[in-house]
Amino acid sequence: MAVPATLVAATLAVLTAEGALGVQFAISGMPFTVTATEMTGNGFEQFGALDHMIEHSPNEGDTGGQVLVITTAIKNASITKLCQSVDLGGINLLIKAGGNGTPVTATDLTLDGTEQSGDASFTNIEIGNDASTLSKAGVQGPAGVFSQQADTVRIANLRSTNYATTAAVFKLPGLKLSFSPSGC
């Protein structure tokens, strides 16, 4: 199993170096957890990518500052009872929103993560596409990379480990930002 992962990582590194895979920003290298009771979306895409930290980041470990991620793009998303936490070394920065009957909403949402779990359902899913041909969320990955896309997605009991999130519009009703001894 390590050989295919190594080949994917090497391919993504070459594509990044050639400019075929754009890097939006340098990640901190600190993973954060996202949970939600439900996430729904219209226009769903997923493909492999490679995120980068700044040169000589204190978080790079033995990765050389690179993290192999699953990029999930959703054109329009709705998230119920969002919780996001990042461990800052004994204390967690905690963000909660969308828990009082009004969900969090996002447009052009992109998540770069290493794990995602929950109870998922899709409509009109296409599995095995070339990432450069995706059309459901408006994001295209590098040529030759495995991907999938669907018209809609629903994930109940979402739990995700992420390194980056971007959105064109991100509305967080009932936002509460705090520190906590425990994460999500």
Short mmCIF file of N, CA and C in Angstrom, two decimals:
data_model
loop_
_atom_site.label_atom_id
_atom_site.label_comp_id
_atom_site.label_asym_id
_atom_site.label_seq_id
_atom_site.Cartn_x
_atom_site.Cartn_y
_atom_site.Cartn_z
N MET A 1 0.82 -1.19 0.00
CA MET A 1 0.00 0.00 0.00
C MET A 1 0.86 1.26 0.00
N ALA A 2 2.09 1.19 0.51
CA ALA A 2 2.95 2.37 0.58
C ALA A 2 3.43 2.77 -0.81
N VAL A 3 3.60 1.80 -1.72
CA VAL A 3 4.11 2.13 -3.06
C VAL A 3 3.15 3.04 -3.82
N PRO A 4 1.83 2.74 -3.89
CA PRO A 4 0.93 3.68 -4.59
C PRO A 4 0.89 5.06 -3.95
N ALA A 5 0.91 5.11 -2.62
CA ALA A 5 0.88 6.41 -1.94
C ALA A 5 2.14 7.20 -2.25
N THR A 6 3.29 6.52 -2.28
CA THR A 6 4.55 7.19 -2.61
C THR A 6 4.53 7.70 -4.04
N LEU A 7 3.99 6.90 -4.96
CA LEU A 7 3.90 7.33 -6.36
C LEU A 7 2.98 8.53 -6.52
N VAL A 8 1.85 8.53 -5.81
CA VAL A 8 0.93 9.67 -5.87
C VAL A 8 1.61 10.92 -5.32
N ALA A 9 2.30 10.77 -4.19
CA ALA A 9 2.99 11.92 -3.59
C ALA A 9 4.07 12.46 -4.52
N ALA A 10 4.82 11.57 -5.15
CA ALA A 10 5.87 12.00 -6.08
C ALA A 10 5.26 12.70 -7.29
N THR A 11 4.18 12.13 -7.83
CA THR A 11 3.51 12.75 -8.97
C THR A 11 2.99 14.14 -8.62
N LEU A 12 2.36 14.26 -7.46
CA LEU A 12 1.83 15.56 -7.03
C LEU A 12 2.95 16.56 -6.81
N ALA A 13 4.10 16.11 -6.28
CA ALA A 13 5.24 17.02 -6.08
C ALA A 13 5.75 17.54 -7.42
N VAL A 14 5.85 16.66 -8.42
CA VAL A 14 6.29 17.07 -9.75
C VAL A 14 5.29 18.04 -10.37
N LEU A 15 3.99 17.72 -10.26
CA LEU A 15 2.97 18.61 -10.82
C LEU A 15 3.00 19.99 -10.16
N THR A 16 3.25 20.02 -8.87
CA THR A 16 3.35 21.30 -8.17
C THR A 16 4.55 22.07 -8.67
N ALA A 17 5.69 21.40 -8.80
CA ALA A 17 6.91 22.06 -9.26
C ALA A 17 6.74 22.61 -10.68
N GLU A 18 5.97 21.90 -11.51
CA GLU A 18 5.73 22.34 -12.89
C GLU A 18 4.63 23.38 -12.99
N GLY A 19 3.98 23.69 -11.87
CA GLY A 19 2.92 24.70 -11.90
C GLY A 19 1.57 24.15 -12.29
N ALA A 20 1.45 22.83 -12.47
CA ALA A 20 0.17 22.24 -12.85
C ALA A 20 -0.79 22.20 -11.67
N LEU A 21 -0.24 22.16 -10.47
CA LEU A 21 -1.04 22.14 -9.26
C LEU A 21 -0.73 23.39 -8.47
N GLY A 22 -1.68 24.31 -8.40
CA GLY A 22 -1.43 25.59 -7.75
C GLY A 22 -1.50 25.48 -6.24
N VAL A 23 -0.63 26.19 -5.57
CA VAL A 23 -0.64 26.27 -4.12
C VAL A 23 -1.26 27.60 -3.75
N GLN A 24 -2.38 27.57 -3.01
CA GLN A 24 -3.10 28.79 -2.70
C GLN A 24 -2.41 29.59 -1.61
N PHE A 25 -1.91 28.93 -0.59
CA PHE A 25 -1.20 29.60 0.50
C PHE A 25 -0.38 28.56 1.25
N ALA A 26 0.59 29.03 2.01
CA ALA A 26 1.41 28.12 2.81
C ALA A 26 0.63 27.72 4.06
N ILE A 27 0.49 26.42 4.26
CA ILE A 27 -0.23 25.94 5.45
C ILE A 27 0.68 26.02 6.67
N SER A 28 0.08 26.09 7.86
CA SER A 28 0.86 26.14 9.10
C SER A 28 1.47 24.79 9.42
N GLY A 29 0.84 23.71 8.95
CA GLY A 29 1.28 22.38 9.29
C GLY A 29 0.64 21.85 10.55
N MET A 30 -0.26 22.63 11.14
CA MET A 30 -0.99 22.19 12.34
C MET A 30 -2.38 21.72 11.90
N PRO A 31 -2.66 20.43 12.04
CA PRO A 31 -3.98 19.95 11.64
C PRO A 31 -5.06 20.44 12.61
N PHE A 32 -6.27 20.58 12.09
CA PHE A 32 -7.40 20.95 12.93
C PHE A 32 -8.55 20.02 12.65
N THR A 33 -9.39 19.83 13.67
CA THR A 33 -10.53 18.93 13.58
C THR A 33 -11.79 19.72 13.30
N VAL A 34 -12.61 19.19 12.41
CA VAL A 34 -13.92 19.78 12.12
C VAL A 34 -14.96 18.69 12.31
N THR A 35 -16.01 19.01 13.09
CA THR A 35 -17.14 18.10 13.22
C THR A 35 -18.42 18.86 12.91
N ALA A 36 -19.43 18.13 12.51
CA ALA A 36 -20.75 18.70 12.26
C ALA A 36 -21.77 17.59 12.33
N THR A 37 -22.98 17.93 12.76
CA THR A 37 -24.02 16.90 12.76
C THR A 37 -24.45 16.59 11.33
N GLU A 38 -24.33 17.61 10.45
CA GLU A 38 -24.66 17.37 9.04
C GLU A 38 -24.01 18.43 8.16
N MET A 39 -23.51 17.99 7.01
CA MET A 39 -23.05 18.89 5.97
C MET A 39 -23.71 18.46 4.67
N THR A 40 -24.38 19.40 4.01
CA THR A 40 -24.99 19.13 2.70
C THR A 40 -24.41 20.10 1.70
N GLY A 41 -24.43 19.71 0.45
CA GLY A 41 -23.88 20.60 -0.56
C GLY A 41 -24.35 20.28 -1.96
N ASN A 42 -24.33 21.30 -2.79
CA ASN A 42 -24.58 21.17 -4.22
C ASN A 42 -23.26 21.42 -4.94
N GLY A 43 -22.92 20.53 -5.87
CA GLY A 43 -21.66 20.63 -6.59
C GLY A 43 -20.51 20.15 -5.73
N PHE A 44 -20.19 18.87 -5.82
CA PHE A 44 -19.19 18.21 -4.96
C PHE A 44 -18.07 17.63 -5.81
N GLU A 45 -16.82 17.84 -5.37
CA GLU A 45 -15.65 17.25 -6.04
C GLU A 45 -14.62 16.84 -4.99
N GLN A 46 -13.84 15.79 -5.30
CA GLN A 46 -12.73 15.36 -4.44
C GLN A 46 -11.59 14.84 -5.29
N PHE A 47 -10.35 15.20 -4.89
CA PHE A 47 -9.17 14.68 -5.57
C PHE A 47 -7.96 14.84 -4.66
N GLY A 48 -6.89 14.15 -4.99
CA GLY A 48 -5.66 14.24 -4.21
C GLY A 48 -4.87 15.49 -4.56
N ALA A 49 -4.18 16.04 -3.56
CA ALA A 49 -3.35 17.23 -3.78
C ALA A 49 -2.20 17.22 -2.77
N LEU A 50 -1.34 18.20 -2.89
CA LEU A 50 -0.19 18.33 -2.01
C LEU A 50 -0.15 19.75 -1.48
N ASP A 51 -0.21 19.90 -0.14
CA ASP A 51 -0.11 21.22 0.49
C ASP A 51 1.32 21.44 0.98
N HIS A 52 1.70 22.72 1.07
CA HIS A 52 3.08 23.08 1.44
C HIS A 52 3.11 24.03 2.63
N MET A 53 4.12 23.85 3.46
CA MET A 53 4.39 24.76 4.57
C MET A 53 5.48 25.74 4.11
N ILE A 54 5.71 26.78 4.90
CA ILE A 54 6.81 27.68 4.59
C ILE A 54 8.12 26.92 4.73
N GLU A 55 9.16 27.40 4.08
CA GLU A 55 10.46 26.76 4.18
C GLU A 55 10.95 26.78 5.62
N HIS A 56 11.44 25.65 6.10
CA HIS A 56 11.96 25.47 7.46
C HIS A 56 10.89 25.67 8.53
N SER A 57 9.65 25.32 8.22
CA SER A 57 8.57 25.42 9.20
C SER A 57 8.89 24.55 10.41
N PRO A 58 8.61 25.03 11.62
CA PRO A 58 8.84 24.18 12.80
C PRO A 58 7.91 22.97 12.84
N ASN A 59 6.88 22.94 11.99
CA ASN A 59 5.92 21.83 11.98
C ASN A 59 6.18 20.81 10.87
N GLU A 60 7.24 20.98 10.10
CA GLU A 60 7.43 20.10 8.95
C GLU A 60 7.84 18.68 9.31
N GLY A 61 8.43 18.46 10.48
CA GLY A 61 8.82 17.11 10.86
C GLY A 61 9.69 16.48 9.79
N ASP A 62 9.39 15.24 9.42
CA ASP A 62 10.17 14.56 8.38
C ASP A 62 9.48 14.60 7.02
N THR A 63 8.52 15.53 6.84
CA THR A 63 7.76 15.60 5.59
C THR A 63 8.38 16.54 4.56
N GLY A 64 9.39 17.30 4.96
CA GLY A 64 9.92 18.31 4.06
C GLY A 64 8.95 19.46 3.86
N GLY A 65 7.98 19.57 4.77
CA GLY A 65 7.02 20.67 4.67
C GLY A 65 5.88 20.42 3.71
N GLN A 66 5.67 19.16 3.34
CA GLN A 66 4.58 18.82 2.43
C GLN A 66 3.61 17.85 3.10
N VAL A 67 2.32 18.01 2.80
CA VAL A 67 1.29 17.12 3.32
C VAL A 67 0.42 16.66 2.16
N LEU A 68 0.31 15.35 1.98
CA LEU A 68 -0.58 14.79 0.97
C LEU A 68 -2.00 14.89 1.51
N VAL A 69 -2.90 15.54 0.77
CA VAL A 69 -4.26 15.80 1.26
C VAL A 69 -5.31 15.36 0.24
N ILE A 70 -6.51 15.25 0.75
CA ILE A 70 -7.70 15.05 -0.08
C ILE A 70 -8.36 16.42 -0.17
N THR A 71 -8.45 16.96 -1.37
CA THR A 71 -9.13 18.24 -1.55
C THR A 71 -10.60 17.96 -1.83
N THR A 72 -11.46 18.56 -1.01
CA THR A 72 -12.90 18.46 -1.19
C THR A 72 -13.41 19.84 -1.53
N ALA A 73 -14.09 19.96 -2.67
CA ALA A 73 -14.66 21.24 -3.09
C ALA A 73 -16.17 21.11 -3.16
N ILE A 74 -16.87 22.10 -2.59
CA ILE A 74 -18.33 22.12 -2.62
C ILE A 74 -18.77 23.51 -3.06
N LYS A 75 -19.54 23.58 -4.11
CA LYS A 75 -19.98 24.87 -4.65
C LYS A 75 -20.81 25.65 -3.64
N ASN A 76 -21.84 25.03 -3.05
CA ASN A 76 -22.69 25.65 -2.03
C ASN A 76 -22.91 24.65 -0.92
N ALA A 77 -22.47 25.01 0.30
CA ALA A 77 -22.54 24.08 1.43
C ALA A 77 -23.37 24.65 2.57
N SER A 78 -24.00 23.76 3.32
CA SER A 78 -24.74 24.09 4.53
C SER A 78 -24.25 23.13 5.61
N ILE A 79 -23.86 23.69 6.79
CA ILE A 79 -23.25 22.88 7.84
C ILE A 79 -23.98 23.15 9.15
N THR A 80 -24.52 22.09 9.75
CA THR A 80 -25.26 22.19 11.00
C THR A 80 -24.36 21.81 12.17
N LYS A 81 -24.35 22.66 13.20
CA LYS A 81 -23.58 22.45 14.43
C LYS A 81 -22.09 22.22 14.12
N LEU A 82 -21.49 23.21 13.50
CA LEU A 82 -20.06 23.18 13.19
C LEU A 82 -19.23 23.34 14.45
N CYS A 83 -18.22 22.52 14.60
CA CYS A 83 -17.22 22.66 15.66
C CYS A 83 -15.86 22.50 14.99
N GLN A 84 -14.97 23.43 15.26
CA GLN A 84 -13.60 23.36 14.74
C GLN A 84 -12.65 23.58 15.90
N SER A 85 -11.63 22.72 16.00
CA SER A 85 -10.66 22.88 17.08
C SER A 85 -9.25 22.60 16.58
N VAL A 86 -8.31 23.34 17.16
CA VAL A 86 -6.90 23.12 16.87
C VAL A 86 -6.16 23.07 18.20
N ASP A 87 -5.35 22.03 18.38
CA ASP A 87 -4.58 21.86 19.61
C ASP A 87 -3.36 22.77 19.55
N LEU A 88 -3.29 23.71 20.50
CA LEU A 88 -2.19 24.67 20.55
C LEU A 88 -1.14 24.25 21.58
N GLY A 89 -1.11 22.97 21.91
CA GLY A 89 -0.13 22.48 22.87
C GLY A 89 -0.66 22.49 24.28
N GLY A 90 -1.73 21.75 24.51
CA GLY A 90 -2.32 21.67 25.85
C GLY A 90 -3.60 22.45 26.01
N ILE A 91 -3.87 23.36 25.11
CA ILE A 91 -5.13 24.11 25.11
C ILE A 91 -5.63 24.14 23.67
N ASN A 92 -6.93 24.06 23.50
CA ASN A 92 -7.53 24.04 22.16
C ASN A 92 -8.22 25.36 21.86
N LEU A 93 -7.98 25.87 20.66
CA LEU A 93 -8.75 26.99 20.15
C LEU A 93 -10.00 26.37 19.54
N LEU A 94 -11.17 26.79 20.03
CA LEU A 94 -12.44 26.17 19.66
C LEU A 94 -13.33 27.19 18.97
N ILE A 95 -13.88 26.80 17.83
CA ILE A 95 -14.83 27.63 17.10
C ILE A 95 -16.11 26.82 16.93
N LYS A 96 -17.24 27.41 17.35
CA LYS A 96 -18.53 26.76 17.17
C LYS A 96 -19.48 27.74 16.49
N ALA A 97 -20.36 27.21 15.64
CA ALA A 97 -21.34 28.04 14.93
C ALA A 97 -22.41 27.14 14.33
N GLY A 98 -23.53 27.77 13.95
CA GLY A 98 -24.58 27.04 13.26
C GLY A 98 -25.36 26.07 14.12
N GLY A 99 -25.44 26.34 15.43
CA GLY A 99 -26.10 25.41 16.32
C GLY A 99 -27.46 25.86 16.83
N ASN A 100 -27.91 27.02 16.46
CA ASN A 100 -29.19 27.54 16.97
C ASN A 100 -30.27 27.57 15.90
N GLY A 101 -30.31 26.57 15.06
CA GLY A 101 -31.35 26.48 14.04
C GLY A 101 -30.99 27.13 12.72
N THR A 102 -29.91 27.91 12.68
CA THR A 102 -29.47 28.52 11.42
C THR A 102 -28.09 27.94 11.09
N PRO A 103 -27.99 27.15 10.02
CA PRO A 103 -26.72 26.50 9.72
C PRO A 103 -25.67 27.47 9.18
N VAL A 104 -24.42 27.06 9.29
CA VAL A 104 -23.31 27.74 8.63
C VAL A 104 -23.49 27.54 7.14
N THR A 105 -23.22 28.56 6.34
CA THR A 105 -23.27 28.41 4.89
C THR A 105 -21.95 28.86 4.28
N ALA A 106 -21.59 28.24 3.16
CA ALA A 106 -20.36 28.59 2.47
C ALA A 106 -20.56 28.45 0.97
N THR A 107 -19.92 29.34 0.24
CA THR A 107 -19.89 29.29 -1.21
C THR A 107 -18.46 29.06 -1.65
N ASP A 108 -18.28 28.18 -2.62
CA ASP A 108 -16.94 27.83 -3.11
C ASP A 108 -16.04 27.36 -1.97
N LEU A 109 -16.55 26.43 -1.18
CA LEU A 109 -15.84 25.87 -0.03
C LEU A 109 -14.83 24.83 -0.51
N THR A 110 -13.60 24.94 -0.01
CA THR A 110 -12.57 23.95 -0.31
C THR A 110 -11.91 23.54 0.99
N LEU A 111 -11.81 22.23 1.21
CA LEU A 111 -11.18 21.67 2.41
C LEU A 111 -10.03 20.78 1.97
N ASP A 112 -8.87 20.96 2.58
CA ASP A 112 -7.72 20.08 2.34
C ASP A 112 -7.49 19.30 3.62
N GLY A 113 -7.72 17.99 3.57
CA GLY A 113 -7.62 17.18 4.77
C GLY A 113 -7.00 15.83 4.53
N THR A 114 -6.75 15.14 5.64
CA THR A 114 -6.15 13.81 5.57
C THR A 114 -7.12 12.70 5.96
N GLU A 115 -8.21 13.07 6.64
CA GLU A 115 -9.22 12.08 7.03
C GLU A 115 -10.59 12.72 6.98
N GLN A 116 -11.57 11.92 6.61
CA GLN A 116 -12.96 12.37 6.62
C GLN A 116 -13.83 11.15 6.88
N SER A 117 -14.75 11.28 7.85
CA SER A 117 -15.64 10.16 8.13
C SER A 117 -17.04 10.69 8.40
N GLY A 118 -18.01 9.78 8.29
CA GLY A 118 -19.41 10.10 8.50
C GLY A 118 -20.28 9.18 7.68
N ASP A 119 -21.57 9.47 7.65
CA ASP A 119 -22.52 8.70 6.86
C ASP A 119 -22.84 9.52 5.62
N ALA A 120 -22.32 9.11 4.46
CA ALA A 120 -22.40 9.93 3.25
C ALA A 120 -23.38 9.36 2.23
N SER A 121 -24.03 10.28 1.52
CA SER A 121 -24.85 9.91 0.36
C SER A 121 -24.64 10.96 -0.72
N PHE A 122 -24.71 10.50 -1.97
CA PHE A 122 -24.44 11.35 -3.13
C PHE A 122 -25.54 11.15 -4.17
N THR A 123 -25.77 12.17 -4.99
CA THR A 123 -26.62 11.98 -6.17
C THR A 123 -25.77 12.20 -7.41
N ASN A 124 -25.98 11.32 -8.38
CA ASN A 124 -25.27 11.37 -9.66
C ASN A 124 -23.76 11.42 -9.47
N ILE A 125 -23.23 10.47 -8.70
CA ILE A 125 -21.79 10.45 -8.44
C ILE A 125 -21.04 9.82 -9.62
N GLU A 126 -19.88 10.36 -9.90
CA GLU A 126 -18.97 9.85 -10.92
C GLU A 126 -17.64 9.58 -10.21
N ILE A 127 -17.19 8.34 -10.21
CA ILE A 127 -15.98 7.95 -9.50
C ILE A 127 -14.93 7.50 -10.51
N GLY A 128 -13.72 8.04 -10.37
CA GLY A 128 -12.62 7.67 -11.25
C GLY A 128 -12.32 8.68 -12.33
N ASN A 129 -12.91 9.85 -12.25
CA ASN A 129 -12.64 10.91 -13.23
C ASN A 129 -11.18 11.34 -13.15
N ASP A 130 -10.68 11.91 -14.23
CA ASP A 130 -9.41 12.62 -14.21
C ASP A 130 -9.70 13.97 -13.55
N ALA A 131 -8.92 14.34 -12.54
CA ALA A 131 -9.18 15.55 -11.76
C ALA A 131 -9.20 16.82 -12.62
N SER A 132 -8.53 16.81 -13.76
CA SER A 132 -8.50 18.01 -14.61
C SER A 132 -9.80 18.21 -15.38
N THR A 133 -10.71 17.23 -15.30
CA THR A 133 -11.97 17.32 -16.06
C THR A 133 -13.18 17.60 -15.17
N LEU A 134 -12.97 17.87 -13.89
CA LEU A 134 -14.08 18.09 -12.97
C LEU A 134 -14.88 19.33 -13.35
N SER A 135 -16.20 19.28 -13.09
CA SER A 135 -17.05 20.40 -13.51
C SER A 135 -18.16 20.75 -12.52
N LYS A 136 -18.32 19.99 -11.44
CA LYS A 136 -19.47 20.18 -10.55
C LYS A 136 -19.31 21.34 -9.57
N ALA A 137 -18.08 21.62 -9.11
CA ALA A 137 -17.87 22.68 -8.12
C ALA A 137 -17.01 23.83 -8.64
N GLY A 138 -16.54 23.70 -9.88
CA GLY A 138 -15.74 24.77 -10.46
C GLY A 138 -14.26 24.72 -10.11
N VAL A 139 -13.80 23.62 -9.53
CA VAL A 139 -12.39 23.46 -9.18
C VAL A 139 -11.86 22.29 -10.00
N GLN A 140 -10.69 22.46 -10.56
CA GLN A 140 -10.08 21.36 -11.30
C GLN A 140 -8.74 21.01 -10.68
N GLY A 141 -8.49 19.72 -10.58
CA GLY A 141 -7.22 19.24 -10.04
C GLY A 141 -6.24 18.99 -11.17
N PRO A 142 -5.09 18.42 -10.83
CA PRO A 142 -4.07 18.16 -11.84
C PRO A 142 -4.44 17.00 -12.76
N ALA A 143 -3.95 17.06 -13.98
CA ALA A 143 -4.18 15.99 -14.96
C ALA A 143 -3.59 14.68 -14.45
N GLY A 144 -4.32 13.59 -14.68
CA GLY A 144 -3.84 12.27 -14.31
C GLY A 144 -4.11 11.85 -12.88
N VAL A 145 -4.77 12.71 -12.09
CA VAL A 145 -5.04 12.38 -10.69
C VAL A 145 -6.48 11.88 -10.56
N PHE A 146 -6.65 10.79 -9.81
CA PHE A 146 -7.96 10.19 -9.55
C PHE A 146 -8.85 11.20 -8.84
N SER A 147 -10.14 11.21 -9.20
CA SER A 147 -11.08 12.11 -8.53
C SER A 147 -12.48 11.53 -8.59
N GLN A 148 -13.38 12.23 -7.92
CA GLN A 148 -14.80 11.91 -8.00
C GLN A 148 -15.58 13.20 -7.88
N GLN A 149 -16.82 13.18 -8.41
CA GLN A 149 -17.69 14.35 -8.31
C GLN A 149 -19.14 13.88 -8.29
N ALA A 150 -20.01 14.77 -7.76
CA ALA A 150 -21.44 14.44 -7.68
C ALA A 150 -22.23 15.74 -7.72
N ASP A 151 -23.50 15.61 -8.09
CA ASP A 151 -24.38 16.78 -8.09
C ASP A 151 -24.61 17.27 -6.66
N THR A 152 -24.88 16.33 -5.73
CA THR A 152 -25.10 16.71 -4.34
C THR A 152 -24.38 15.75 -3.40
N VAL A 153 -24.14 16.22 -2.17
CA VAL A 153 -23.53 15.41 -1.13
C VAL A 153 -24.26 15.69 0.17
N ARG A 154 -24.37 14.67 1.00
CA ARG A 154 -24.87 14.81 2.37
C ARG A 154 -24.01 13.91 3.24
N ILE A 155 -23.40 14.50 4.28
CA ILE A 155 -22.60 13.72 5.22
C ILE A 155 -23.14 14.01 6.62
N ALA A 156 -23.71 12.98 7.25
CA ALA A 156 -24.17 13.09 8.63
C ALA A 156 -23.04 12.66 9.55
N ASN A 157 -22.98 13.24 10.75
CA ASN A 157 -21.95 12.91 11.73
C ASN A 157 -20.54 13.07 11.15
N LEU A 158 -20.32 14.19 10.50
CA LEU A 158 -19.03 14.49 9.86
C LEU A 158 -17.93 14.66 10.90
N ARG A 159 -16.79 14.06 10.63
CA ARG A 159 -15.56 14.28 11.40
C ARG A 159 -14.43 14.32 10.39
N SER A 160 -13.65 15.39 10.43
CA SER A 160 -12.62 15.60 9.43
C SER A 160 -11.37 16.18 10.06
N THR A 161 -10.21 15.73 9.59
CA THR A 161 -8.93 16.31 9.98
C THR A 161 -8.43 17.11 8.79
N ASN A 162 -8.25 18.42 8.97
CA ASN A 162 -7.91 19.31 7.86
C ASN A 162 -6.63 20.08 8.13
N TYR A 163 -6.05 20.58 7.04
CA TYR A 163 -4.89 21.46 7.10
C TYR A 163 -5.21 22.84 6.53
N ALA A 164 -6.27 22.94 5.73
CA ALA A 164 -6.62 24.23 5.12
C ALA A 164 -8.10 24.24 4.75
N THR A 165 -8.69 25.42 4.84
CA THR A 165 -10.06 25.65 4.39
C THR A 165 -10.11 27.01 3.72
N THR A 166 -10.75 27.07 2.58
CA THR A 166 -10.99 28.36 1.92
C THR A 166 -12.45 28.41 1.49
N ALA A 167 -12.97 29.61 1.37
CA ALA A 167 -14.34 29.82 0.87
C ALA A 167 -14.44 31.24 0.32
N ALA A 168 -15.24 31.40 -0.72
CA ALA A 168 -15.50 32.74 -1.25
C ALA A 168 -16.37 33.51 -0.26
N VAL A 169 -17.39 32.84 0.29
CA VAL A 169 -18.26 33.41 1.32
C VAL A 169 -18.43 32.35 2.39
N PHE A 170 -18.27 32.74 3.67
CA PHE A 170 -18.39 31.81 4.80
C PHE A 170 -19.18 32.52 5.89
N LYS A 171 -20.43 32.12 6.10
CA LYS A 171 -21.30 32.76 7.09
C LYS A 171 -21.45 31.84 8.29
N LEU A 172 -21.12 32.38 9.48
CA LEU A 172 -21.11 31.60 10.71
C LEU A 172 -22.07 32.19 11.74
N PRO A 173 -23.37 31.88 11.63
CA PRO A 173 -24.33 32.39 12.61
C PRO A 173 -24.09 31.76 13.99
N GLY A 174 -24.23 32.58 15.02
CA GLY A 174 -24.02 32.10 16.39
C GLY A 174 -22.58 31.77 16.68
N LEU A 175 -21.64 32.44 16.02
CA LEU A 175 -20.21 32.17 16.20
C LEU A 175 -19.78 32.33 17.65
N LYS A 176 -19.04 31.34 18.16
CA LYS A 176 -18.45 31.41 19.49
C LYS A 176 -17.01 30.93 19.38
N LEU A 177 -16.08 31.80 19.71
CA LEU A 177 -14.65 31.50 19.67
C LEU A 177 -14.15 31.49 21.11
N SER A 178 -13.49 30.40 21.51
CA SER A 178 -13.02 30.27 22.89
C SER A 178 -11.85 29.32 22.98
N PHE A 179 -11.27 29.22 24.18
CA PHE A 179 -10.25 28.23 24.48
C PHE A 179 -10.89 27.15 25.33
N SER A 180 -10.41 25.91 25.15
CA SER A 180 -10.99 24.79 25.87
C SER A 180 -9.90 23.75 26.13
N PRO A 181 -9.99 23.04 27.26
CA PRO A 181 -9.02 21.97 27.51
C PRO A 181 -9.21 20.78 26.55
N SER A 182 -10.41 20.68 25.93
CA SER A 182 -10.65 19.59 24.99
C SER A 182 -11.13 20.14 23.66
N GLY A 183 -10.90 19.38 22.59
CA GLY A 183 -11.31 19.77 21.26
C GLY A 183 -12.67 19.23 20.90
N CYS A 184 -12.99 19.25 19.62
CA CYS A 184 -14.29 18.78 19.12
C CYS A 184 -14.39 17.26 19.20
#
